mmCIF file of C-alpha atoms in Angstrom:
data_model
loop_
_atom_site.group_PDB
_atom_site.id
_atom_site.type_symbol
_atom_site.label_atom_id
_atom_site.label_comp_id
_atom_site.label_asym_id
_atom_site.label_seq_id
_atom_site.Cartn_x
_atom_site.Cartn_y
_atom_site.Cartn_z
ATOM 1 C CA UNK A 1 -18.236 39.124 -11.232
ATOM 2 C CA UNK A 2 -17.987 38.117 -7.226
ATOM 3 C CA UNK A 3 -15.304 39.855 -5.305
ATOM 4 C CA UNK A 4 -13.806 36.593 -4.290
ATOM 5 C CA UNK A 5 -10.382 34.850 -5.056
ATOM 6 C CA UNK A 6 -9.889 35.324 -8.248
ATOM 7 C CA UNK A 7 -6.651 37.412 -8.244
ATOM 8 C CA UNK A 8 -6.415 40.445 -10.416
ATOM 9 C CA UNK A 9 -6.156 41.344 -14.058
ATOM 10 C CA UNK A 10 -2.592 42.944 -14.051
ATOM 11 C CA UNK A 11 -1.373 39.003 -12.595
ATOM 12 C CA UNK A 12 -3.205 37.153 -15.251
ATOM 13 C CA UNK A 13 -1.554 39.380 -17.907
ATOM 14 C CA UNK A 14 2.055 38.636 -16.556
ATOM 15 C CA UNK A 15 0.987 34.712 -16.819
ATOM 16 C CA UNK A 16 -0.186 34.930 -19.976
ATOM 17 C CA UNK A 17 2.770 36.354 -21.183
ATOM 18 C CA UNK A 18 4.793 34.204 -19.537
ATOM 19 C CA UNK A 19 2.811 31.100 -21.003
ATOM 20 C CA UNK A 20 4.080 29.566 -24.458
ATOM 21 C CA UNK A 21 2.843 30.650 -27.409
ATOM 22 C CA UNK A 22 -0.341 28.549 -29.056
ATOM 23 C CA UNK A 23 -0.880 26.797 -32.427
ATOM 24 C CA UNK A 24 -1.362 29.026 -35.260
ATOM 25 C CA UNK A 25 -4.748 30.084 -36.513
ATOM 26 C CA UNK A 26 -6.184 32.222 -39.072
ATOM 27 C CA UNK A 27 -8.136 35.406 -37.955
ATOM 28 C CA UNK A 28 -12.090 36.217 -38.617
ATOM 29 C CA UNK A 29 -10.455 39.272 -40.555
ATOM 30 C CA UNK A 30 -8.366 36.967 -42.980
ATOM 31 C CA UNK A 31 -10.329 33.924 -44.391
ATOM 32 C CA UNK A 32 -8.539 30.935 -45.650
ATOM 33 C CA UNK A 33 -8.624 30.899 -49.854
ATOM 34 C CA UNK A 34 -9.243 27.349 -51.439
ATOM 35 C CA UNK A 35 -5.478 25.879 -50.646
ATOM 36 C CA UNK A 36 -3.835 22.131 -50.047
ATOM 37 C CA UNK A 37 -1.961 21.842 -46.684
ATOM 38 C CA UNK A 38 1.669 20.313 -46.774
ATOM 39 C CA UNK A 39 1.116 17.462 -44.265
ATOM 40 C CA UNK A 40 3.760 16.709 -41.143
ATOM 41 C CA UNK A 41 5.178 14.034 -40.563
ATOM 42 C CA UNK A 42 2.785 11.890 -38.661
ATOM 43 C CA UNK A 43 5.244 11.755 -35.531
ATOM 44 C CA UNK A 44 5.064 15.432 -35.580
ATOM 45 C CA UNK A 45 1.069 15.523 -36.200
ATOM 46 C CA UNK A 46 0.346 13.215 -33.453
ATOM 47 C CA UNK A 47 2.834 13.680 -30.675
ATOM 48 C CA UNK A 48 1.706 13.589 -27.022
ATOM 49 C CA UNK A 49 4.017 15.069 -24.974
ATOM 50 C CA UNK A 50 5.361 12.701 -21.329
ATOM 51 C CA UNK A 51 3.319 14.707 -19.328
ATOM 52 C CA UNK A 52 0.016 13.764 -21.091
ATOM 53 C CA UNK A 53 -0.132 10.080 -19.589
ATOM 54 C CA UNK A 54 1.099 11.577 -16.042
ATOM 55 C CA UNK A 55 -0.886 11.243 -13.137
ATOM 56 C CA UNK A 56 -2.611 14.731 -11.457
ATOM 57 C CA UNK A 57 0.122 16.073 -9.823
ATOM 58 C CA UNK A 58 3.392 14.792 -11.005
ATOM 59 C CA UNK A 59 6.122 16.700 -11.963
ATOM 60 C CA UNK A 60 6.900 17.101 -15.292
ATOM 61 C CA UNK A 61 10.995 18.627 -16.124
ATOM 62 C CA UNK A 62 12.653 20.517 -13.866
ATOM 63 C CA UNK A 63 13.047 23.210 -16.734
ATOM 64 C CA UNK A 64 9.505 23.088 -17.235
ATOM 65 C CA UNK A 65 6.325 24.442 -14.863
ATOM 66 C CA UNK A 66 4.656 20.878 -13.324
ATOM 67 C CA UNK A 67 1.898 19.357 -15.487
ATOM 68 C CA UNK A 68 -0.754 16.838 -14.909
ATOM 69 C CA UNK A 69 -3.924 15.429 -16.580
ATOM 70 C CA UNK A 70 -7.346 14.980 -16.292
ATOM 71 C CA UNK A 71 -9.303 12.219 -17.622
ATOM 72 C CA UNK A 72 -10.394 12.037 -21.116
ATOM 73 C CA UNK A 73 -13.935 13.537 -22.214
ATOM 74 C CA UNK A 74 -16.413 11.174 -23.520
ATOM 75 C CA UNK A 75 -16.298 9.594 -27.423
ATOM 76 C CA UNK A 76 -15.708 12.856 -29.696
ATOM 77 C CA UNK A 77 -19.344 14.356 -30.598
ATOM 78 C CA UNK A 78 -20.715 11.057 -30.257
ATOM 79 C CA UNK A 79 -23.852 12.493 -30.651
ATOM 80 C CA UNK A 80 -23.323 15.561 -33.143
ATOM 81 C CA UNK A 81 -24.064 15.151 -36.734
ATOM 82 C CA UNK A 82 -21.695 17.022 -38.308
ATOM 83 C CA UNK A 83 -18.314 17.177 -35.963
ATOM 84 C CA UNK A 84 -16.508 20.012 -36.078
ATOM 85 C CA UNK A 85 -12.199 19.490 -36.869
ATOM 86 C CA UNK A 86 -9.291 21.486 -35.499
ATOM 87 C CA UNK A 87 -7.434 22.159 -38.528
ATOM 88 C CA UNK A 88 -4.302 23.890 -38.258
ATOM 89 C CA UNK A 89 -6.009 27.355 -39.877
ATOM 90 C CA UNK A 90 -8.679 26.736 -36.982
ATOM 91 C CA UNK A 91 -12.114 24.832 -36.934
ATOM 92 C CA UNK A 92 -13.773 23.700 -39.524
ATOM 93 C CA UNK A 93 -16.682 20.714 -41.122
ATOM 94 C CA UNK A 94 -15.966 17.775 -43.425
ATOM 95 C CA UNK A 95 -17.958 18.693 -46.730
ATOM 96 C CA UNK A 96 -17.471 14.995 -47.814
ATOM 97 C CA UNK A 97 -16.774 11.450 -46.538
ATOM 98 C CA UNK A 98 -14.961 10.723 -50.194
ATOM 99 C CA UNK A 99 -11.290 11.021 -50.283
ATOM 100 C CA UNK A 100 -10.730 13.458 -53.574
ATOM 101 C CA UNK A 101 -10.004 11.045 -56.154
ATOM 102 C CA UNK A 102 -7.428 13.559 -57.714
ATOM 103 C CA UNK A 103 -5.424 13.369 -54.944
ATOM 104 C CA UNK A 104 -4.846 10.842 -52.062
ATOM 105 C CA UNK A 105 -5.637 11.524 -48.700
ATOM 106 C CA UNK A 106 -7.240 14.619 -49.304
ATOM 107 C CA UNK A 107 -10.658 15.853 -47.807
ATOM 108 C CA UNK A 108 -12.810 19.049 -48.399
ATOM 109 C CA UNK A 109 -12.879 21.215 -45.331
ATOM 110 C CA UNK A 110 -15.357 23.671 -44.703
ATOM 111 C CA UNK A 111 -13.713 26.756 -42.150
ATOM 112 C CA UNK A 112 -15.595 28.361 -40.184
ATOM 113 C CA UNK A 113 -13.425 31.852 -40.550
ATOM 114 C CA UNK A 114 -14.521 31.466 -44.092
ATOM 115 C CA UNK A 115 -13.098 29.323 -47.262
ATOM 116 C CA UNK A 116 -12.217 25.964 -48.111
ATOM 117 C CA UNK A 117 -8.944 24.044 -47.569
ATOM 118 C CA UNK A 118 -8.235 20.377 -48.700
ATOM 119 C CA UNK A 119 -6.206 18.903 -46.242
ATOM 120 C CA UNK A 120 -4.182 15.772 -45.406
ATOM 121 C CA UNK A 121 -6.344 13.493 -42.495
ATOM 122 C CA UNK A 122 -3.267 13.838 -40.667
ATOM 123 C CA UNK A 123 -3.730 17.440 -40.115
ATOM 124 C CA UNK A 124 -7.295 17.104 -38.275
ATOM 125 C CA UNK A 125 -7.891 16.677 -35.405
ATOM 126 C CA UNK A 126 -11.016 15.552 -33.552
ATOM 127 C CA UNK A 127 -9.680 15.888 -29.987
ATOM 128 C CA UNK A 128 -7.229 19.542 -28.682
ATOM 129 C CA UNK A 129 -5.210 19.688 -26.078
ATOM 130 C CA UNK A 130 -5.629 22.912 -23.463
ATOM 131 C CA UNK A 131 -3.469 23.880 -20.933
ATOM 132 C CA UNK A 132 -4.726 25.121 -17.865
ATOM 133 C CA UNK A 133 -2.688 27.300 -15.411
ATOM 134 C CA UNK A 134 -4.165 27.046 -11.831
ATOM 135 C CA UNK A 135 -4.033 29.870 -10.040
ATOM 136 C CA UNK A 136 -4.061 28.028 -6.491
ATOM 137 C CA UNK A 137 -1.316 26.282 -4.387
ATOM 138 C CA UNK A 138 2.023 25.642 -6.610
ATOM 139 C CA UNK A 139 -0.056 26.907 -9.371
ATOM 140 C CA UNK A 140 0.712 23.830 -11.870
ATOM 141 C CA UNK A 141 -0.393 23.236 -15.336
ATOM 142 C CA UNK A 142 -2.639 20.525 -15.953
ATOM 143 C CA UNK A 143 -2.934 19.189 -19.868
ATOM 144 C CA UNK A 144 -6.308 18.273 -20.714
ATOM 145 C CA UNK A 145 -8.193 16.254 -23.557
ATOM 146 C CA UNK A 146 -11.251 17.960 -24.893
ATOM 147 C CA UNK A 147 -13.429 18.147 -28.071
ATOM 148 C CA UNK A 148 -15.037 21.591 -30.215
ATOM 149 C CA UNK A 149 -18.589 20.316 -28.991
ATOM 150 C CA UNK A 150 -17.262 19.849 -25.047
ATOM 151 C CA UNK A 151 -19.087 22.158 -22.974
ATOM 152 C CA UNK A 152 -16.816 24.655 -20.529
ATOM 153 C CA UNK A 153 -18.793 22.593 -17.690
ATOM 154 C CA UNK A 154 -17.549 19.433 -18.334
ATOM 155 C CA UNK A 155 -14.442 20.761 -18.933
ATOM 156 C CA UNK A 156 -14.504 22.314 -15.525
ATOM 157 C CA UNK A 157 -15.870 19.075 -13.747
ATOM 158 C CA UNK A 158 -12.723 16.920 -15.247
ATOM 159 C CA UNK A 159 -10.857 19.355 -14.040
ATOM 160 C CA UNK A 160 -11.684 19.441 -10.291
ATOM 161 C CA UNK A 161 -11.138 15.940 -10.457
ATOM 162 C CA UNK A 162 -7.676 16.740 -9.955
ATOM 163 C CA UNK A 163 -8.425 19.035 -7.017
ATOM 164 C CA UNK A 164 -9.490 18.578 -3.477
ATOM 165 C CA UNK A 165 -12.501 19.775 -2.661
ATOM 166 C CA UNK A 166 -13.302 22.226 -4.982
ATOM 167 C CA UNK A 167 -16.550 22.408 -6.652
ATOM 168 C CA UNK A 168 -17.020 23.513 -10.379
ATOM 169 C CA UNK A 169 -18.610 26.541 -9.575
ATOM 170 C CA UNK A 170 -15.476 27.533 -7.803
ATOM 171 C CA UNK A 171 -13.637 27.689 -10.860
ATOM 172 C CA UNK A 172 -13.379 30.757 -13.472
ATOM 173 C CA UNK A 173 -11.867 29.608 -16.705
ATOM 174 C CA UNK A 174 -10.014 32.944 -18.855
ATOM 175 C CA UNK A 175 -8.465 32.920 -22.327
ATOM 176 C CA UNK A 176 -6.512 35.231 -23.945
ATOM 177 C CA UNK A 177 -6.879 36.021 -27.586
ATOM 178 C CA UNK A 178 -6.525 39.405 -28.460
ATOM 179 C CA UNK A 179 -8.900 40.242 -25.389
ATOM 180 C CA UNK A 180 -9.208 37.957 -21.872
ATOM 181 C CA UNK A 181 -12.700 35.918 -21.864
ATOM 182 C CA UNK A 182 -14.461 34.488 -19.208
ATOM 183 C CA UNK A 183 -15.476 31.034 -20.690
ATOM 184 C CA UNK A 184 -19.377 30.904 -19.834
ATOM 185 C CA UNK A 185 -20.344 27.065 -18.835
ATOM 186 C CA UNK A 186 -22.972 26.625 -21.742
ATOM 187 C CA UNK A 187 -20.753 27.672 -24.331
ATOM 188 C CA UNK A 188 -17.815 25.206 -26.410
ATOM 189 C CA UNK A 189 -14.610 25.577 -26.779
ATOM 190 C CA UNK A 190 -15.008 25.570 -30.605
ATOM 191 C CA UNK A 191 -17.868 28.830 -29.831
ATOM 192 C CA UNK A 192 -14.603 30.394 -28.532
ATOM 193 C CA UNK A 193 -12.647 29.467 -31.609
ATOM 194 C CA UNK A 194 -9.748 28.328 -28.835
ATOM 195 C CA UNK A 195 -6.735 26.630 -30.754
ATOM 196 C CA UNK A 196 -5.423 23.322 -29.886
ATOM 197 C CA UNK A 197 -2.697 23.811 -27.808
ATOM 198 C CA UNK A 198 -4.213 27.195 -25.781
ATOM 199 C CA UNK A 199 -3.352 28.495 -22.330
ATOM 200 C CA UNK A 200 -6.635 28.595 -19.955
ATOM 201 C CA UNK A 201 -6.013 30.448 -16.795
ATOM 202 C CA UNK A 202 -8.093 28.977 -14.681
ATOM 203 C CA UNK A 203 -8.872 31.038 -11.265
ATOM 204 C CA UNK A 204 -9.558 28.993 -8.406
ATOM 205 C CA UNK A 205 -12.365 30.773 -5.393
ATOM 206 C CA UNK A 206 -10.664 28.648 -2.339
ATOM 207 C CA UNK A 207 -13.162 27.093 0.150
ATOM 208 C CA UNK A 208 -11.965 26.774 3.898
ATOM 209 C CA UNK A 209 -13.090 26.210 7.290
ATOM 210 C CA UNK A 210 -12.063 26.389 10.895
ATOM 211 C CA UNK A 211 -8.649 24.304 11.542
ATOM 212 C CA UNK A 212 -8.440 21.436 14.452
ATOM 213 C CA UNK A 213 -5.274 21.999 14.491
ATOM 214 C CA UNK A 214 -4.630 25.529 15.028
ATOM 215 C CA UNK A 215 -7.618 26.365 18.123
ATOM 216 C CA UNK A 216 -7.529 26.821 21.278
ATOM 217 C CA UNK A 217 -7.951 23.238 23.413
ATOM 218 C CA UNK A 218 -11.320 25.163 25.115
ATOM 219 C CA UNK A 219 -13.027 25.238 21.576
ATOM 220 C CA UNK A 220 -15.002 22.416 19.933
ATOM 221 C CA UNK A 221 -15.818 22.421 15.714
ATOM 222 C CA UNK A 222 -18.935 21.161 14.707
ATOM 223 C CA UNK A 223 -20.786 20.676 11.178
ATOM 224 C CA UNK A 224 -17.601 19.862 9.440
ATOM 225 C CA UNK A 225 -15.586 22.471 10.615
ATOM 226 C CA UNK A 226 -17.871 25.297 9.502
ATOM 227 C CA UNK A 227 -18.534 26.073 13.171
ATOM 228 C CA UNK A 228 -16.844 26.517 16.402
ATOM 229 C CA UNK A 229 -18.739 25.491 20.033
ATOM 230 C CA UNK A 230 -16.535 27.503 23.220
ATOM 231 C CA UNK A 231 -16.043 25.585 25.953
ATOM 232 C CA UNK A 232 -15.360 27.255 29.675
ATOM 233 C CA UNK A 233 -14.442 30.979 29.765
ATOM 234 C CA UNK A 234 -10.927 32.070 28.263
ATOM 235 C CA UNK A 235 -9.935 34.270 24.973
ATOM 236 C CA UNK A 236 -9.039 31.572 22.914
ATOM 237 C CA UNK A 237 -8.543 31.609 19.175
ATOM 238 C CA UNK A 238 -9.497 29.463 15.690
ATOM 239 C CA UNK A 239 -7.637 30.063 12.567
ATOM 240 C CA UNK A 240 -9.455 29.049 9.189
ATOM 241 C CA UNK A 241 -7.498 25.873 7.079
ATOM 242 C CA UNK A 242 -6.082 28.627 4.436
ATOM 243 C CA UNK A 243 -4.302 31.491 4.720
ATOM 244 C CA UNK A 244 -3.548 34.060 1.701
ATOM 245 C CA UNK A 245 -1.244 36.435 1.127
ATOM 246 C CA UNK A 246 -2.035 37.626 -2.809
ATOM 247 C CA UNK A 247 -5.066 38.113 -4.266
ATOM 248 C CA UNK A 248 -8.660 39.603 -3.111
ATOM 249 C CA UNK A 249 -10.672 37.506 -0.827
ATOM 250 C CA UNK A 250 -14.336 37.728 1.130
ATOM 251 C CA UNK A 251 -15.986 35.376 3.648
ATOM 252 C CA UNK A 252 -19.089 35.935 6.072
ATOM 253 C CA UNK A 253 -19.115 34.710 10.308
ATOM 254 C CA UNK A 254 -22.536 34.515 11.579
ATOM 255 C CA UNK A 255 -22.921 34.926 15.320
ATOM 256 C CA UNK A 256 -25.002 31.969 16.109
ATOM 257 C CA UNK A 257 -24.617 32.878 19.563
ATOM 258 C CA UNK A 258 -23.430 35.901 21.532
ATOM 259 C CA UNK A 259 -22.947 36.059 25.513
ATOM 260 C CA UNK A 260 -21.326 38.688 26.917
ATOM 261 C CA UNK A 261 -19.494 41.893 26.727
ATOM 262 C CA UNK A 262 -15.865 41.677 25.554
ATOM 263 C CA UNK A 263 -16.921 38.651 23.122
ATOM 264 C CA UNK A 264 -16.493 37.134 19.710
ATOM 265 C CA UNK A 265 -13.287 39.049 18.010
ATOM 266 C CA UNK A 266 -13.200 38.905 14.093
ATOM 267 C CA UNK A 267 -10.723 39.381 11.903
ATOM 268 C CA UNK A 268 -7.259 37.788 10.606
ATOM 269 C CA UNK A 269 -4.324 36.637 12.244
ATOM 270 C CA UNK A 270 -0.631 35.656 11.261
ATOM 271 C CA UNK A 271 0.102 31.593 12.019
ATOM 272 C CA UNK A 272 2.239 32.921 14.863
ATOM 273 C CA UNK A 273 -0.317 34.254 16.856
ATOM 274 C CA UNK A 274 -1.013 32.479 20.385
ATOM 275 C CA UNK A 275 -4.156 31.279 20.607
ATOM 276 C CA UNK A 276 -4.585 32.197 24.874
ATOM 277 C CA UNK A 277 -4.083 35.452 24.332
ATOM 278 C CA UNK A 278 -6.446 38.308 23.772
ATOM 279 C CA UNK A 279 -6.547 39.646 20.371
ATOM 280 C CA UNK A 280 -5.295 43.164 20.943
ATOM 281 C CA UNK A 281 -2.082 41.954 22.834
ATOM 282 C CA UNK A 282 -2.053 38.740 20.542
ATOM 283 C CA UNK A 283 0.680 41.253 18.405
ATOM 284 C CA UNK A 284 -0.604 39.857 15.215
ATOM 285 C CA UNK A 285 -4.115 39.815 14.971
ATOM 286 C CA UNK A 286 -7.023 42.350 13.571
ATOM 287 C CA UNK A 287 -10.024 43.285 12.903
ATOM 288 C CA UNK A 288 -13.890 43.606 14.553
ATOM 289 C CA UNK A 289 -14.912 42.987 18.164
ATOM 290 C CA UNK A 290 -18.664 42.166 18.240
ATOM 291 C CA UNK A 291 -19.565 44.016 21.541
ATOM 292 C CA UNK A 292 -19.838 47.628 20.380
ATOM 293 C CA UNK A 293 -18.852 47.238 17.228
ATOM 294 C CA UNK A 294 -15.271 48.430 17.859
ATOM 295 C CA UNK A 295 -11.754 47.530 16.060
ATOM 296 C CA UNK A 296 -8.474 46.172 17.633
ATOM 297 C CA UNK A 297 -5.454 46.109 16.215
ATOM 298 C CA UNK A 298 -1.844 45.064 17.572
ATOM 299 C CA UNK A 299 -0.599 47.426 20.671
ATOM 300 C CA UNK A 300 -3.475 50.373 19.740
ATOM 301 C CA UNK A 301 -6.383 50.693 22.111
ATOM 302 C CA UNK A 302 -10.430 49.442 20.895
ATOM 303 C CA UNK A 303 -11.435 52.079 18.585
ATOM 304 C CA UNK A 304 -15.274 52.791 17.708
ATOM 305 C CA UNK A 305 -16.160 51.274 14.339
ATOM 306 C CA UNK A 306 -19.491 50.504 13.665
ATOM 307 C CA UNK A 307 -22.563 48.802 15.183
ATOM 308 C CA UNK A 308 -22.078 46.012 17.428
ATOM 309 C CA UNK A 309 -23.229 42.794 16.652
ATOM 310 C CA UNK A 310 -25.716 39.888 18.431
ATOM 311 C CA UNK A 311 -26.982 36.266 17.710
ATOM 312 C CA UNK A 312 -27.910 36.112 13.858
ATOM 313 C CA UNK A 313 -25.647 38.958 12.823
ATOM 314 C CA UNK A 314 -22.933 38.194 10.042
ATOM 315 C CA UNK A 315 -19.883 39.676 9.792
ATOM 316 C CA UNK A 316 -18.342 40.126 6.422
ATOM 317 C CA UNK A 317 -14.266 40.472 6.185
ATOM 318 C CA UNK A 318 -12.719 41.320 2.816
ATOM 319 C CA UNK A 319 -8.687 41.085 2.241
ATOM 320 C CA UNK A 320 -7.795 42.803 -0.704
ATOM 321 C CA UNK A 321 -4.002 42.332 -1.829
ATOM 322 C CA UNK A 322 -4.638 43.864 -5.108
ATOM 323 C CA UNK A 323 -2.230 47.037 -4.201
ATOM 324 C CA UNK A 324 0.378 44.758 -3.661
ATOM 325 C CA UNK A 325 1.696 41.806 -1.074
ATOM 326 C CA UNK A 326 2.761 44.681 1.756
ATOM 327 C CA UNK A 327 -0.080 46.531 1.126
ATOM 328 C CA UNK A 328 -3.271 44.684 1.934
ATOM 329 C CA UNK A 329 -6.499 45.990 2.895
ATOM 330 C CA UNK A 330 -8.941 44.335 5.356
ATOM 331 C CA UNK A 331 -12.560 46.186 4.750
ATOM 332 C CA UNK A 332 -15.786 45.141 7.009
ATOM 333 C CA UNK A 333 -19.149 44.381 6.109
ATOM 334 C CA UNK A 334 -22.149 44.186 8.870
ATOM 335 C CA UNK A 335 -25.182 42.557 7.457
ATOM 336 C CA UNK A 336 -23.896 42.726 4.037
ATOM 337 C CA UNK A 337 -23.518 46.140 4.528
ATOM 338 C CA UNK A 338 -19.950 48.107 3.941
ATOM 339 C CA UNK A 339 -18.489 49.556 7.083
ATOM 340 C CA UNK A 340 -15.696 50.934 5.963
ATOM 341 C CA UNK A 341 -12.050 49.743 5.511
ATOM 342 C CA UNK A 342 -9.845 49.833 8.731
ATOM 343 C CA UNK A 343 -6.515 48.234 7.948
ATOM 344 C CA UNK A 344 -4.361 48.727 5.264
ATOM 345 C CA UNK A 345 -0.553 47.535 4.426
ATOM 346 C CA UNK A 346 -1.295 44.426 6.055
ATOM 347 C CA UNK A 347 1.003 41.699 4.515
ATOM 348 C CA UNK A 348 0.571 37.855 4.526
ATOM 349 C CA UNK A 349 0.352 35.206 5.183
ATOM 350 C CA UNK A 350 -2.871 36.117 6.938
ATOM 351 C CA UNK A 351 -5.294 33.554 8.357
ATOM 352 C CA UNK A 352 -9.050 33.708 8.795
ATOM 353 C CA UNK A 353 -9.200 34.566 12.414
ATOM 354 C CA UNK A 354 -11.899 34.263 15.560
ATOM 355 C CA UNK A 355 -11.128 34.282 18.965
ATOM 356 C CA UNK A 356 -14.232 33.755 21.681
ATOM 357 C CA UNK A 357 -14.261 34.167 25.435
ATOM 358 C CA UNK A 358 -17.504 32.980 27.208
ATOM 359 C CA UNK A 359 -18.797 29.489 27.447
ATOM 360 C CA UNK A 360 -21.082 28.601 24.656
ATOM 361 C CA UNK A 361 -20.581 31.235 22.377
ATOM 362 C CA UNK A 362 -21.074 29.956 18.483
ATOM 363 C CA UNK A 363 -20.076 31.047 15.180
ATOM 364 C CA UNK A 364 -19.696 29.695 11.728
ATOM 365 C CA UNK A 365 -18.135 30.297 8.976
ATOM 366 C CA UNK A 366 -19.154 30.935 5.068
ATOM 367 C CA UNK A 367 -16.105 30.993 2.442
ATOM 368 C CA UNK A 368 -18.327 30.620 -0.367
ATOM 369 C CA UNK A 369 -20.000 34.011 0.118
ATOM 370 C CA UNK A 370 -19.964 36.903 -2.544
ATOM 371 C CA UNK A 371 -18.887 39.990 -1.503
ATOM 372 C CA UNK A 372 -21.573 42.429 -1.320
ATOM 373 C CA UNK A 373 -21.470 46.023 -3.192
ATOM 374 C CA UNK A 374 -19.805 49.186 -1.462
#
């Protein structure tokens, strides 16, 4: 997996604990013996909770984390032959059409843990109900509408519906069922055997660029915001539109265009840092100065580093929080090649951070990039 923003393992455990518990379900290890369900009431059976019909982003109960919804998936298995149910001893087929004639409202279902159960209609379920815990912003929980045959990808599409700017690809979706599992995009839900009702944990890999509103007045961004133009000759500085302060995170400048000596500083920055100064008397800025390949750092002197850097170079910056919030790491890659790690027990919130000096020097940003191997 990418070295990108997808938070660590230990966090994901505390959230999962944290999470309610899901629906019942019979294990692979115990199959289900030929039995008839006791049917709930269909109140119970069928009940939706308020936050269900909200809109993305509303807040559900104050005692409760905020929920929102995504729209519904297409017609259940429209095109499937023989739809899988969600029973509530897991998934399983319809053997027959034909209500027993023994007893009412009773159908023959095939489970796929092994054995038959006849169960009341009311108990199946063509459509679950996941919840999915995004780990970005005020990390709420969004309730959404699947079916066994959906595939994780569509699932993952609906989903940034809900989120700005974010492609699918940016997402990671985990569950939690006796081991975590990355949910691969070809696979089902059913494949998974995830119960209606599960918690999904879904990891968000942020995408960012340079900010308008936090550059110096000298600098010009171009292509979106991906790049930043100097204009005249003056250390000014460009923070990138997110900042982080948990978490492990990678993203690539490339030097489109390199002047002088004393140019192009790389690194990141608190949201208090002046964007006129310098980046070694900025106070709260650091990390790699193109000309020499030297690092800076608050009230220390340039150090040697590495090798310097000149038009078409790319500087990778990692920020590793992993160790804890007062304990980040900021680790440098030339070319996609490890430097070494300069900075640790860094805490946040830190900013993507460039500052340039000379007229016309260019650089652009990648937050999409995988961090390379050590």
């Amino acid at each position: 997996s990418t070295q990108r923003t997808w938070g660590s393992l230990y966090e994901l455990t505390i959230l999962m604990d944290t999470l309610p518990a899901t629906s019942p379900v019979v294990s692979e290890e115990s199959p289900v013996p030929n039995m008839v369900a006791e049917t709930k009431p269909a109140e119970q059976a069928d009940n939706v909770s308020a936050s269900d019909s909200a809109a993305i982003g509303t807040e559900s109960a104050p005692s409760t984390a905020a929920e929102s919804t995504v729209s519904q998936p297409p017609p259940f298995c429209c095109n499937h032959t023989d739809p899988l149910v969600w029973t509530p001893y897991g998934y399983g087929k319809v053997k027959n059409d034909e209500k027993i004639k023994r007893e009412d409202d009773l159908l023959v279902i095939q489970l796929i843990t092994g054995g038959v159960a006849m169960l009341k209609s009311s108990l199946l379920h063509r459509e679950l109900t996941l919840r999915i815990k995004l780990l970005i912003g005020n990390r709420k929980v969004m309730t959404v509408r699947t079916c066994p045959h959906e595939a994780v990808a569509d699932i993952k599409k609906r989903i940034c519906q809900g989120l700005k700017d974010v492609p699918p690809e940016n997402l990671k979706l985990l569950y939690a069922m006796g081991t975590i599992q990355e949910l691969a995009d070809h696979r089902s839900i059913s494949e998974y055997k995830i119960n209606d009702g599960a918690n999904i944990v879904c990891f968000v890999k942020q995408s960012f660029v340079f900010d308008e509103t936090k550059m110096g007045s000298s600098m010009q961004l171009r292509n979106g915001g991906l790049t930043v133009y100097k204009c005249g000759s003056s250390y000014e500085t460009v923070l990138g539109s997110s900042f982080f302060e948990s978490g492990k995170h990678y993203w690539e400048i490339t030097v489109d265009k390199y002047m002088e000596d004393e140019d192009i500083f790389i690194g990141v920055a608190r949201p208090e840092v002046s964007l006129y100064a310098r980046p070694p008397e900025a106070e709260v800025f650091w990390g790699y100065l193109c000309t020499g390949g030297k690092i800076f750092a608050p009230d220390r002197p340039l150090e040697n580093f590495c090798e310097g850097s000149r038009d078409g170079d790319v500087i990778g910056i990692q920020l590793d929080f992993s160790a804890g919030a007062n304990a980040g790491q900021l680790s440098v890659f030339r070319n996609r090649v490890y430097c070494g790690t300069p900075f640790m027990n860094l805490s946040g919130p830190l900013y993507p951070a460039v500052n340039l000096y000379y007229n016309e020097a260019q650089v652009s940003i990648n937050s999409n990039a995988c961090c390379p191997p050590r």
